[in-house]
């Protein structure tokens, strides 16, 4: 009898009779997969168990479980439903039943006379012939030995694998013929052989790490099972079923090598990934902060100074000056960069939801609180909390923020548990908080708590030399984002951008550039800007690069002509001497082709080769 758990595909328990019938130890059967006992018969096993569960009782002869020695058993299985979805399966050995029928018939016919004895002899001959057919048809090698280790029979599969004929092996000591040496070449004594142990201790021995030796002196890896043979309770020998596992071992070795290669590749990729992360981090230092003006260089130095600490930073400046970029650069350069940067727009948080947004709430804390919520402080634990527009927090709520910043702990709304938090705080505002404190609209103690390390974001109009760099960066990004060819930023475009006052700062510049990309025609950027009085030239953009001009001193006519000639020569060199058409020097300089041709004639630049020489000499 077996108790099965169909849902888990496991044998829950088995009695001793089942263990003997199936050729396994009872402990080995417990926990074994039922499907493993019926290789290749999973559909039939499912049909049987479903039939038992559906009808309460069911039986089948379609299942042929595999004996521990490797042979298929002919059984009848009768199933009954047990509590908790278990199934009790009673196994009837059909061979044993048939043998009992034969013995019964023999007993009956023995009393019936000589004719019946003759019929029984024919029956036994048929059984013997059937057994021989089974042995010959088996794919595994099978041989038998008596209690002295002498071979009693060998099937054809064993002859093919061992290279010996049955006649050569029967009557010989099988161990000395095919099992005499270990895989490493050392002698294998008889007394250590598990095959012989089977008819000494009466136990089934399964081995999967030894070799058999062929007649030609070569060996091959085998798995074998040695099962004892009993005659009226006495151990008289053993039957051995073995198979050549060379192909499987080769496949296992190839798999092992492949897995080792995968592990090696994974370790290499992890190292490369770590390296690339470091490279990206190094390459994106102060990411998004573009410019070479003294104001920007000062901001970078301030970031480098404060990033390595946990000091609170207050970033001030007009709207659109990139305060959030400064906060992100501080976070990326800090030891907290592996943890998140959590941004809170304080101006967008309703007064009644301030505590819930910042500190979270417990379910049922107020109407609509249907589940627990994690606040922004808790999300930023171990990382950086960026409070944008901190000056917009209502005065009566500033005290709650101050308490958390001082104590580094808080309670969720509707919860008494105090939670500790480890954050680095960066705040930003476009207000003059010192003036707000003077007017009583901002708490002085909170201001001093925030203003540990102030950084001022300089407006765009105060750093015009950065405008070409920022505009070119935004132009490239907008063209990629919109999926259009990148227009060229000409010197005239740069002058128009510099002349404008930029009340909206970088945010306004980005909108103007993106709109110009959308309106661009034939590679020419169309900037929608009010004209202003042109100052002295500051920069010239060429292929995304910027050549800064020297001090704003009016140039003489000779200097102006020399510079124009050098620029034309350089443009021709960059375009490979091409003057007109797409990608030509006229398009690069933003000049009509006829104007460029006229200037080339005026400056004595007559062909591409002279332009290249002229560029070099300049």
Coordinates of N, CA and C in Angstrom, one line a residue, residues 146-273:
X146 N 26.1 -16.3 -8.7 CA 25.6 -17.0 -7.5 C 26.4 -16.5 -6.3
X147 N 26.2 -17.2 -5.2 CA 26.7 -16.8 -3.9 C 28.3 -16.8 -3.9
X148 N 28.9 -17.5 -4.9 CA 30.3 -17.5 -5.0 C 30.9 -16.5 -6.0
X149 N 30.0 -15.7 -6.5 CA 30.4 -14.7 -7.5 C 30.6 -15.2 -8.9
X150 N 30.1 -16.4 -9.1 CA 30.3 -17.0 -10.5 C 29.1 -16.6 -11.3
X151 N 29.4 -16.3 -12.6 CA 28.3 -15.8 -13.5 C 27.4 -16.9 -13.9
X152 N 26.1 -16.7 -13.8 CA 25.1 -17.7 -14.1 C 24.4 -17.4 -15.5
X153 N 24.2 -16.1 -15.8 CA 23.6 -15.8 -17.1 C 24.1 -14.3 -17.5
X154 N 24.1 -14.0 -18.8 CA 24.4 -12.7 -19.3 C 23.4 -12.4 -20.4
X155 N 22.8 -11.2 -20.5 CA 21.9 -11.0 -21.6 C 22.6 -10.3 -22.7
X156 N 22.0 -10.3 -23.9 CA 22.7 -9.7 -25.1 C 23.2 -8.3 -24.9
X157 N 22.4 -7.4 -24.2 CA 22.8 -6.0 -24.1 C 24.2 -6.0 -23.3
X158 N 24.3 -6.8 -22.3 CA 25.5 -6.9 -21.5 C 26.7 -7.4 -22.4
X159 N 26.4 -8.4 -23.3 CA 27.5 -8.8 -24.2 C 28.0 -7.7 -25.1
X160 N 27.0 -6.9 -25.6 CA 27.4 -5.8 -26.5 C 28.3 -4.8 -25.8
X161 N 27.9 -4.4 -24.6 CA 28.6 -3.4 -23.8 C 29.9 -3.8 -23.3
X162 N 30.0 -5.1 -22.9 CA 31.3 -5.6 -22.3 C 32.2 -6.2 -23.4
X163 N 31.7 -6.5 -24.5 CA 32.6 -7.1 -25.6 C 32.9 -8.6 -25.3
X164 N 32.2 -9.2 -24.4 CA 32.4 -10.6 -24.1 C 31.1 -11.3 -24.6
X165 N 31.3 -12.6 -25.0 CA 30.1 -13.4 -25.2 C 29.7 -14.0 -23.9
X166 N 28.4 -14.4 -23.9 CA 27.9 -15.0 -22.7 C 28.6 -16.3 -22.4
X167 N 29.0 -17.1 -23.4 CA 29.7 -18.3 -23.2 C 31.1 -18.1 -22.5
X168 N 31.7 -16.9 -22.8 CA 33.0 -16.6 -22.2 C 32.8 -16.3 -20.7
X169 N 31.7 -15.7 -20.4 CA 31.5 -15.2 -19.0 C 30.8 -16.2 -18.1
X170 N 29.9 -16.9 -18.6 CA 29.1 -17.8 -17.7 C 30.1 -18.9 -17.1
X171 N 30.0 -19.0 -15.8 CA 30.9 -20.0 -15.1 C 32.2 -19.3 -14.6
X172 N 32.4 -18.0 -15.0 CA 33.6 -17.4 -14.5 C 33.3 -16.4 -13.4
X173 N 34.4 -16.0 -12.7 CA 34.2 -15.0 -11.6 C 34.0 -13.7 -12.3
X174 N 32.8 -13.1 -12.2 CA 32.5 -11.9 -13.0 C 33.3 -10.7 -12.5
X175 N 33.6 -10.6 -11.2 CA 34.3 -9.4 -10.7 C 35.7 -9.4 -11.3
X176 N 36.4 -10.5 -11.4 CA 37.7 -10.5 -12.0 C 37.7 -10.2 -13.5
X177 N 36.6 -10.4 -14.1 CA 36.5 -10.2 -15.6 C 36.2 -8.8 -15.9
X178 N 35.2 -8.1 -15.2 CA 34.8 -6.8 -15.7 C 34.8 -5.7 -14.6
X179 N 35.2 -6.1 -13.4 CA 35.0 -5.1 -12.3 C 36.3 -5.1 -11.4
X180 N 37.4 -5.4 -11.9 CA 38.6 -5.7 -11.2 C 39.4 -4.5 -10.7
X181 N 39.1 -3.3 -11.4 CA 40.0 -2.1 -11.1 C 39.1 -0.9 -11.0
X182 N 39.5 0.0 -10.1 CA 38.9 1.3 -9.9 C 39.1 2.2 -11.1
X183 N 38.3 3.3 -11.2 CA 38.6 4.2 -12.3 C 40.0 4.8 -12.3
X184 N 40.6 5.0 -11.1 CA 41.9 5.6 -11.1 C 43.0 4.5 -11.3
X185 N 42.7 3.3 -11.6 CA 43.6 2.2 -12.0 C 44.1 1.3 -10.8
X186 N 43.6 1.6 -9.6 CA 44.1 0.8 -8.5 C 43.2 -0.5 -8.4
X187 N 43.7 -1.5 -7.7 CA 43.0 -2.8 -7.6 C 41.7 -2.6 -6.8
X188 N 40.7 -3.4 -7.2 CA 39.4 -3.4 -6.6 C 39.1 -4.7 -6.0
X189 N 39.3 -4.9 -4.6 CA 39.2 -6.2 -4.0 C 37.7 -6.7 -4.0
X190 N 37.6 -8.0 -4.1 CA 36.3 -8.6 -4.1 C 35.4 -8.2 -2.9
X191 N 36.1 -8.2 -1.7 CA 35.3 -7.9 -0.5 C 34.7 -6.5 -0.4
X192 N 35.3 -5.6 -1.3 CA 34.8 -4.2 -1.3 C 33.7 -4.0 -2.3
X193 N 33.4 -5.0 -3.2 CA 32.5 -4.8 -4.3 C 31.0 -4.8 -3.8
X194 N 30.2 -3.8 -4.1 CA 28.8 -3.7 -3.7 C 28.0 -4.9 -4.3
X195 N 28.4 -5.4 -5.5 CA 27.7 -6.4 -6.1 C 27.7 -7.7 -5.3
X196 N 28.9 -8.0 -4.7 CA 28.9 -9.2 -3.9 C 28.3 -8.9 -2.5
X197 N 28.3 -7.6 -2.1 CA 27.7 -7.3 -0.8 C 26.2 -7.6 -0.8
X198 N 25.6 -7.6 -2.0 CA 24.1 -7.8 -2.1 C 23.8 -9.2 -1.6
X199 N 24.6 -10.2 -1.9 CA 24.2 -11.5 -1.4 C 24.9 -11.9 -0.1
X200 N 25.6 -10.9 0.5 CA 26.1 -11.1 1.8 C 25.2 -10.4 2.9
X201 N 24.7 -9.2 2.5 CA 23.9 -8.5 3.5 C 22.4 -8.5 3.1
X202 N 22.0 -9.0 1.9 CA 20.6 -9.0 1.5 C 20.0 -7.7 1.2
X203 N 20.8 -6.7 1.0 CA 20.3 -5.3 0.6 C 20.5 -5.0 -0.8
X204 N 19.7 -4.2 -1.4 CA 19.9 -3.7 -2.7 C 20.9 -2.6 -2.7
X205 N 21.9 -2.7 -3.6 CA 23.0 -1.7 -3.7 C 22.9 -1.0 -5.0
X206 N 22.9 0.3 -5.0 CA 22.9 1.2 -6.2 C 24.2 2.0 -6.2
X207 N 24.9 1.9 -7.4 CA 26.2 2.6 -7.5 C 26.2 3.4 -8.8
X208 N 26.7 4.6 -8.8 CA 26.7 5.4 -10.0 C 28.1 6.1 -10.3
X209 N 29.1 5.6 -9.6 CA 30.4 6.3 -9.8 C 31.6 5.3 -10.1
X210 N 31.2 4.2 -10.7 CA 32.3 3.2 -11.0 C 32.4 2.9 -12.5
X211 N 33.3 2.0 -12.8 CA 33.5 1.6 -14.2 C 33.5 0.1 -14.4
X212 N 33.0 -0.3 -15.6 CA 33.2 -1.7 -16.0 C 34.3 -1.7 -17.1
X213 N 35.0 -2.9 -17.1 CA 36.1 -3.0 -18.1 C 35.7 -4.0 -19.2
X214 N 36.0 -3.5 -20.5 CA 35.6 -4.3 -21.6 C 36.7 -5.4 -21.9
X215 N 36.4 -6.2 -22.8 CA 37.4 -7.3 -23.1 C 38.7 -6.7 -23.7
X216 N 38.5 -5.6 -24.4 CA 39.7 -5.0 -25.1 C 40.6 -4.1 -24.1
X217 N 40.2 -4.1 -22.8 CA 41.0 -3.4 -21.8 C 40.6 -1.9 -21.6
X218 N 39.6 -1.5 -22.3 CA 39.1 -0.1 -22.1 C 37.9 -0.2 -21.1
X219 N 37.6 1.0 -20.5 CA 36.6 1.0 -19.5 C 35.5 2.0 -19.9
X220 N 34.4 2.0 -19.2 CA 33.3 2.9 -19.5 C 32.6 3.1 -18.2
X221 N 32.1 4.3 -17.9 CA 31.4 4.6 -16.7 C 30.0 3.9 -16.7
X222 N 29.6 3.4 -15.5 CA 28.3 2.7 -15.4 C 27.6 3.1 -14.1
X223 N 26.3 3.0 -14.2 CA 25.4 2.9 -13.1 C 24.8 1.5 -13.0
X224 N 24.8 1.0 -11.8 CA 24.3 -0.4 -11.7 C 23.5 -0.6 -10.4
X225 N 22.6 -1.5 -10.4 CA 21.9 -1.9 -9.2 C 22.1 -3.4 -9.0
X226 N 22.5 -3.8 -7.8 CA 22.7 -5.2 -7.5 C 21.6 -5.6 -6.5
X227 N 20.8 -6.5 -6.9 CA 19.6 -7.0 -6.1 C 19.8 -8.4 -5.7
X228 N 19.7 -8.7 -4.4 CA 19.9 -10.1 -3.9 C 18.8 -11.0 -4.4
X229 N 19.2 -12.3 -4.6 CA 18.2 -13.4 -5.0 C 18.1 -14.3 -3.8
X230 N 16.9 -14.6 -3.4 CA 16.6 -15.5 -2.3 C 15.9 -16.8 -2.8
X231 N 16.2 -17.8 -2.2 CA 15.6 -19.1 -2.4 C 15.1 -19.7 -1.1
X232 N 13.8 -19.6 -0.8 CA 13.3 -20.1 0.5 C 14.0 -19.4 1.6
X233 N 14.2 -18.1 1.5 CA 14.8 -17.3 2.5 C 16.3 -17.2 2.6
X234 N 17.0 -18.1 1.8 CA 18.4 -18.1 1.8 C 18.9 -17.3 0.6
X235 N 20.0 -16.5 0.9 CA 20.6 -15.7 -0.2 C 21.5 -16.6 -1.1
X236 N 21.1 -16.6 -2.4 CA 21.8 -17.6 -3.3 C 22.6 -16.8 -4.4
X237 N 22.5 -15.5 -4.4 CA 23.1 -14.8 -5.5 C 22.6 -13.4 -5.6
X238 N 22.8 -12.8 -6.8 CA 22.4 -11.5 -7.1 C 22.2 -11.3 -8.6
X239 N 21.3 -10.4 -8.9 CA 21.1 -10.0 -10.3 C 21.5 -8.5 -10.5
X240 N 22.3 -8.3 -11.5 CA 22.9 -6.9 -11.7 C 22.3 -6.3 -12.9
X241 N 21.8 -5.1 -12.8 CA 21.3 -4.4 -14.0 C 22.2 -3.1 -14.1
X242 N 22.8 -3.0 -15.3 CA 23.7 -1.8 -15.4 C 23.5 -1.1 -16.8
X243 N 23.9 0.1 -16.8 CA 23.8 0.9 -18.1 C 25.1 1.7 -18.3
X244 N 25.4 1.9 -19.6 CA 26.6 2.7 -19.9 C 26.1 4.2 -19.9
X245 N 26.8 5.0 -19.0 CA 26.4 6.4 -18.9 C 27.5 7.3 -19.4
X246 N 28.3 6.8 -20.4 CA 29.3 7.7 -21.0 C 28.7 8.9 -21.6
X247 N 27.7 8.8 -22.4 CA 27.1 10.0 -23.1 C 26.6 11.0 -22.1
X248 N 25.9 10.4 -21.1 CA 25.4 11.3 -20.1 C 26.5 12.0 -19.3
X249 N 27.6 11.3 -19.0 CA 28.7 12.0 -18.3 C 29.3 13.0 -19.2
X250 N 29.4 12.8 -20.5 CA 30.0 13.8 -21.4 C 29.1 15.0 -21.4
X251 N 27.7 14.7 -21.5 CA 26.8 15.9 -21.5 C 26.9 16.6 -20.1
X252 N 27.0 15.9 -19.0 CA 27.2 16.6 -17.7 C 28.4 17.4 -17.7
X253 N 29.5 16.9 -18.3 CA 30.8 17.7 -18.3 C 30.7 18.9 -19.1
X254 N 30.0 18.7 -20.3 CA 29.8 19.9 -21.1 C 28.9 20.9 -20.4
X255 N 27.9 20.5 -19.7 CA 27.1 21.4 -18.9 C 27.8 22.0 -17.8
X256 N 28.7 21.3 -17.2 CA 29.5 21.8 -16.1 C 30.4 22.9 -16.6
X257 N 31.1 22.6 -17.8 CA 32.0 23.6 -18.4 C 31.2 24.9 -18.8
X258 N 30.0 24.6 -19.4 CA 29.2 25.8 -19.8 C 28.8 26.6 -18.6
X259 N 28.4 25.9 -17.5 CA 28.0 26.7 -16.3 C 29.2 27.4 -15.7
X260 N 30.4 26.8 -15.8 CA 31.6 27.5 -15.3 C 31.9 28.7 -16.1
X261 N 31.6 28.6 -17.4 CA 31.8 29.7 -18.3 C 30.8 30.8 -18.1
X262 N 29.6 30.4 -17.8 CA 28.6 31.4 -17.4 C 28.9 32.1 -16.2
X263 N 29.4 31.4 -15.2 CA 29.8 32.0 -13.9 C 30.9 33.0 -14.1
X264 N 31.9 32.5 -15.0 CA 33.0 33.4 -15.3 C 32.6 34.7 -16.0
X265 N 31.7 34.5 -17.0 CA 31.2 35.6 -17.7 C 30.4 36.5 -16.8
X266 N 29.6 35.9 -15.9 CA 28.8 36.8 -15.0 C 29.7 37.6 -14.1
X267 N 30.8 36.9 -13.6 CA 31.7 37.7 -12.7 C 32.4 38.8 -13.5
X268 N 32.7 38.5 -14.7 CA 33.4 39.6 -15.5 C 32.4 40.7 -15.8
X269 N 31.1 40.3 -16.2 CA 30.1 41.4 -16.4 C 29.9 42.2 -15.2
X270 N 29.9 41.5 -14.0 CA 29.6 42.3 -12.8 C 30.8 43.3 -12.6
X271 N 32.0 42.8 -12.8 CA 33.1 43.8 -12.7 C 33.1 44.9 -13.7
X272 N 32.7 44.5 -15.0 CA 32.6 45.5 -16.0 C 31.4 46.5 -15.6
X273 N 30.3 45.9 -15.1 CA 29.2 46.8 -14.7 C 29.6 47.8 -13.7

